[in-house]
Amino acid sequence: MYELLSFSNSVVTRYVKLKNCVTEKVELCFDSSDLHHEGQQDFWFMKVGEKYDCKLLLFGLAFDYDREVLEQRRVRMEHRLASDPNSPLELLICETIDSNIKVGHLEGISVMCDGNVYYVPKKDIKGLKNINRFIFDSSRKDLIQVNEIIAPHYLDFIPK
């Protein structure tokens, strides 16, 4: 469960700030659910202070777990964050929970990172030798599901 802390609107997209009710980690997530067809539902019903069951998709690069690679990525991340401390960049150690997840037409895996559950597209982990534990250099997190509602771009559009 996540509590909606705030949101910032753009023309057709927005960022939402969510707090994990268990770990208390605050997440800044991209919400493009307003880019939908008639009859599809977006996430704009969410209200600040309310709690929702959310799924967050990681965007970025996956690497096989290796201490040397981890240190190289950590140093690179520190340099990037030094120039933009408000950046959503994050270096995560992922442990696979379920290697066969489907959210709409998105095929992915669910992972645990420091007690937080995220989703990773299968296409992003194809080159890994071991998907049980890997490094993820995250550049963005997308809100892909709220309660039972899936972000429209992960659903097939069937015109009426």
mmCIF file of C-alpha atoms in Angstrom:
data_model
loop_
_atom_site.group_PDB
_atom_site.id
_atom_site.type_symbol
_atom_site.label_atom_id
_atom_site.label_comp_id
_atom_site.label_asym_id
_atom_site.label_seq_id
_atom_site.Cartn_x
_atom_site.Cartn_y
_atom_site.Cartn_z
ATOM 1 C CA MET A 1 0.000 0.000 0.000
ATOM 2 C CA TYR A 2 1.080 3.529 -0.772
ATOM 3 C CA GLU A 3 -0.145 6.869 0.476
ATOM 4 C CA LEU A 4 -0.398 9.646 -2.108
ATOM 5 C CA LEU A 5 1.632 12.553 -0.718
ATOM 6 C CA SER A 6 1.409 14.964 -3.643
ATOM 7 C CA PHE A 7 1.311 15.303 -7.403
ATOM 8 C CA SER A 8 2.516 17.829 -9.948
ATOM 9 C CA ASN A 9 0.562 18.193 -13.165
ATOM 10 C CA SER A 10 1.880 18.775 -16.651
ATOM 11 C CA VAL A 11 -0.184 19.171 -19.796
ATOM 12 C CA VAL A 12 -1.123 15.467 -20.100
ATOM 13 C CA THR A 13 1.214 13.720 -17.662
ATOM 14 C CA ARG A 14 2.180 14.199 -14.045
ATOM 15 C CA TYR A 15 4.486 13.062 -11.307
ATOM 16 C CA VAL A 16 3.033 11.543 -8.161
ATOM 17 C CA LYS A 17 4.852 11.301 -4.846
ATOM 18 C CA LEU A 18 3.933 8.109 -2.987
ATOM 19 C CA LYS A 19 4.995 6.766 0.410
ATOM 20 C CA ASN A 20 5.224 3.022 0.976
ATOM 21 C CA CYS A 21 3.098 2.392 4.087
ATOM 22 C CA VAL A 22 5.368 -0.460 5.271
ATOM 23 C CA THR A 23 8.923 0.736 4.497
ATOM 24 C CA GLU A 24 8.054 4.471 4.516
ATOM 25 C CA LYS A 25 10.166 4.978 1.387
ATOM 26 C CA VAL A 26 9.023 7.971 -0.642
ATOM 27 C CA GLU A 27 8.813 7.348 -4.394
ATOM 28 C CA LEU A 28 8.547 9.890 -7.206
ATOM 29 C CA CYS A 29 6.657 8.180 -10.045
ATOM 30 C CA PHE A 30 5.731 9.184 -13.570
ATOM 31 C CA ASP A 31 1.990 8.911 -14.311
ATOM 32 C CA SER A 32 1.031 9.003 -17.981
ATOM 33 C CA SER A 33 -2.382 7.380 -17.455
ATOM 34 C CA ASP A 34 -4.150 10.481 -18.800
ATOM 35 C CA LEU A 35 -2.960 9.427 -22.269
ATOM 36 C CA HIS A 36 -5.944 7.132 -22.713
ATOM 37 C CA HIS A 37 -8.756 6.369 -25.121
ATOM 38 C CA GLU A 38 -12.413 6.990 -24.400
ATOM 39 C CA GLY A 39 -13.736 4.358 -22.016
ATOM 40 C CA GLN A 40 -10.356 3.678 -20.408
ATOM 41 C CA GLN A 41 -9.721 4.848 -16.853
ATOM 42 C CA ASP A 42 -6.758 6.925 -15.662
ATOM 43 C CA PHE A 43 -5.278 7.454 -12.191
ATOM 44 C CA TRP A 44 -6.495 11.027 -11.754
ATOM 45 C CA PHE A 45 -9.100 9.853 -9.221
ATOM 46 C CA MET A 46 -6.347 9.548 -6.599
ATOM 47 C CA LYS A 47 -6.567 11.963 -3.665
ATOM 48 C CA VAL A 48 -3.736 13.282 -1.482
ATOM 49 C CA GLY A 49 -3.685 11.516 1.886
ATOM 50 C CA GLU A 50 -5.539 8.422 0.613
ATOM 51 C CA LYS A 51 -3.973 4.940 0.383
ATOM 52 C CA TYR A 52 -3.819 2.773 -2.710
ATOM 53 C CA ASP A 53 -2.424 -0.582 -3.831
ATOM 54 C CA CYS A 54 0.117 0.505 -6.476
ATOM 55 C CA LYS A 55 2.529 -1.199 -8.848
ATOM 56 C CA LEU A 56 5.692 0.672 -9.819
ATOM 57 C CA LEU A 57 7.672 -0.181 -12.950
ATOM 58 C CA LEU A 58 11.427 0.428 -13.025
ATOM 59 C CA PHE A 59 13.022 2.027 -16.094
ATOM 60 C CA GLY A 60 16.760 1.847 -16.628
ATOM 61 C CA LEU A 61 19.523 -0.714 -17.105
ATOM 62 C CA ALA A 62 19.998 -4.133 -15.519
ATOM 63 C CA PHE A 63 23.432 -5.612 -14.766
ATOM 64 C CA ASP A 64 24.534 -8.986 -13.453
ATOM 65 C CA TYR A 65 25.310 -8.777 -9.756
ATOM 66 C CA ASP A 66 29.038 -8.296 -9.245
ATOM 67 C CA ARG A 67 30.710 -6.242 -6.490
ATOM 68 C CA GLU A 68 33.042 -4.507 -8.964
ATOM 69 C CA VAL A 69 30.182 -3.584 -11.301
ATOM 70 C CA LEU A 70 28.155 -2.411 -8.294
ATOM 71 C CA GLU A 71 30.982 -0.116 -7.165
ATOM 72 C CA GLN A 72 31.443 1.286 -10.698
ATOM 73 C CA ARG A 73 27.702 1.985 -11.005
ATOM 74 C CA ARG A 74 27.626 3.529 -7.491
ATOM 75 C CA VAL A 75 30.461 5.961 -8.325
ATOM 76 C CA ARG A 76 28.816 6.867 -11.630
ATOM 77 C CA MET A 77 25.487 7.424 -9.850
ATOM 78 C CA GLU A 78 27.111 9.699 -7.241
ATOM 79 C CA HIS A 79 28.565 11.891 -10.012
ATOM 80 C CA ARG A 80 25.197 12.127 -11.767
ATOM 81 C CA LEU A 81 23.367 12.953 -8.522
ATOM 82 C CA ALA A 82 25.966 15.598 -7.603
ATOM 83 C CA SER A 83 24.922 17.596 -10.666
ATOM 84 C CA ASP A 84 21.187 17.076 -10.002
ATOM 85 C CA PRO A 85 20.363 16.140 -6.386
ATOM 86 C CA ASN A 86 16.599 16.055 -7.137
ATOM 87 C CA SER A 87 17.053 13.446 -9.848
ATOM 88 C CA PRO A 88 14.969 10.242 -9.623
ATOM 89 C CA LEU A 89 18.109 8.174 -10.359
ATOM 90 C CA GLU A 90 18.622 5.221 -8.053
ATOM 91 C CA LEU A 91 20.897 2.186 -7.878
ATOM 92 C CA LEU A 92 19.048 -0.903 -6.675
ATOM 93 C CA ILE A 93 19.990 -4.461 -5.735
ATOM 94 C CA CYS A 94 17.040 -6.553 -6.958
ATOM 95 C CA GLU A 95 16.004 -10.009 -5.822
ATOM 96 C CA THR A 96 13.389 -11.697 -7.967
ATOM 97 C CA ILE A 97 10.114 -12.601 -6.260
ATOM 98 C CA ASP A 98 8.190 -13.853 -9.297
ATOM 99 C CA SER A 99 9.691 -14.322 -12.756
ATOM 100 C CA ASN A 100 6.363 -14.464 -14.580
ATOM 101 C CA ILE A 101 4.193 -11.372 -14.035
ATOM 102 C CA LYS A 102 1.681 -9.867 -16.419
ATOM 103 C CA VAL A 103 0.177 -6.395 -15.971
ATOM 104 C CA GLY A 104 -2.085 -5.835 -18.962
ATOM 105 C CA HIS A 105 0.090 -6.768 -21.941
ATOM 106 C CA LEU A 106 3.341 -6.002 -20.073
ATOM 107 C CA GLU A 107 5.349 -9.146 -19.363
ATOM 108 C CA GLY A 108 7.759 -8.737 -16.501
ATOM 109 C CA ILE A 109 9.109 -9.889 -13.186
ATOM 110 C CA SER A 110 8.517 -8.644 -9.666
ATOM 111 C CA VAL A 111 11.546 -7.834 -7.548
ATOM 112 C CA MET A 112 12.281 -6.895 -3.946
ATOM 113 C CA CYS A 113 14.721 -4.061 -3.254
ATOM 114 C CA ASP A 114 15.271 -3.126 0.403
ATOM 115 C CA GLY A 115 11.777 -4.314 1.280
ATOM 116 C CA ASN A 116 10.106 -2.488 -1.630
ATOM 117 C CA VAL A 117 8.429 -4.359 -4.490
ATOM 118 C CA TYR A 118 8.923 -3.170 -8.070
ATOM 119 C CA TYR A 119 8.285 -4.543 -11.548
ATOM 120 C CA VAL A 120 10.828 -4.874 -14.354
ATOM 121 C CA PRO A 121 10.006 -5.615 -18.015
ATOM 122 C CA LYS A 122 11.326 -9.002 -19.162
ATOM 123 C CA LYS A 123 12.997 -7.344 -22.148
ATOM 124 C CA ASP A 124 15.226 -5.390 -19.734
ATOM 125 C CA ILE A 125 16.699 -8.533 -18.139
ATOM 126 C CA LYS A 126 17.194 -10.720 -21.241
ATOM 127 C CA GLY A 127 20.995 -10.413 -21.244
ATOM 128 C CA LEU A 128 21.466 -11.281 -17.566
ATOM 129 C CA LYS A 129 23.136 -14.531 -16.575
ATOM 130 C CA ASN A 130 21.171 -14.713 -13.316
ATOM 131 C CA ILE A 131 17.826 -12.973 -12.746
ATOM 132 C CA ASN A 132 17.567 -14.124 -9.122
ATOM 133 C CA ARG A 133 19.772 -11.233 -7.965
ATOM 134 C CA PHE A 134 20.923 -8.331 -10.117
ATOM 135 C CA ILE A 135 21.763 -4.623 -10.125
ATOM 136 C CA PHE A 136 19.289 -2.138 -11.573
ATOM 137 C CA ASP A 137 20.364 1.397 -12.470
ATOM 138 C CA SER A 138 16.953 3.077 -12.363
ATOM 139 C CA SER A 139 16.366 6.323 -14.230
ATOM 140 C CA ARG A 140 12.614 6.509 -13.590
ATOM 141 C CA LYS A 141 9.700 4.735 -11.934
ATOM 142 C CA ASP A 142 6.313 4.572 -13.616
ATOM 143 C CA LEU A 143 2.980 4.082 -11.911
ATOM 144 C CA ILE A 144 1.465 1.200 -13.909
ATOM 145 C CA GLN A 145 -1.412 0.031 -11.719
ATOM 146 C CA VAL A 146 -3.554 1.518 -8.940
ATOM 147 C CA ASN A 147 -5.848 -0.920 -7.154
ATOM 148 C CA GLU A 148 -7.396 -2.924 -10.030
ATOM 149 C CA ILE A 149 -6.901 -0.185 -12.638
ATOM 150 C CA ILE A 150 -4.059 -0.732 -15.115
ATOM 151 C CA ALA A 151 -2.427 2.205 -16.910
ATOM 152 C CA PRO A 152 -4.151 2.492 -20.311
ATOM 153 C CA HIS A 153 -0.980 2.120 -22.426
ATOM 154 C CA TYR A 154 -0.569 -1.407 -20.974
ATOM 155 C CA LEU A 155 -4.035 -2.354 -22.202
ATOM 156 C CA ASP A 156 -5.187 -3.175 -25.702
ATOM 157 C CA PHE A 157 -7.492 -0.500 -27.115
ATOM 158 C CA ILE A 158 -10.698 -1.880 -28.600
ATOM 159 C CA PRO A 159 -12.715 0.883 -30.280
ATOM 160 C CA LYS A 160 -16.452 0.912 -29.612
#
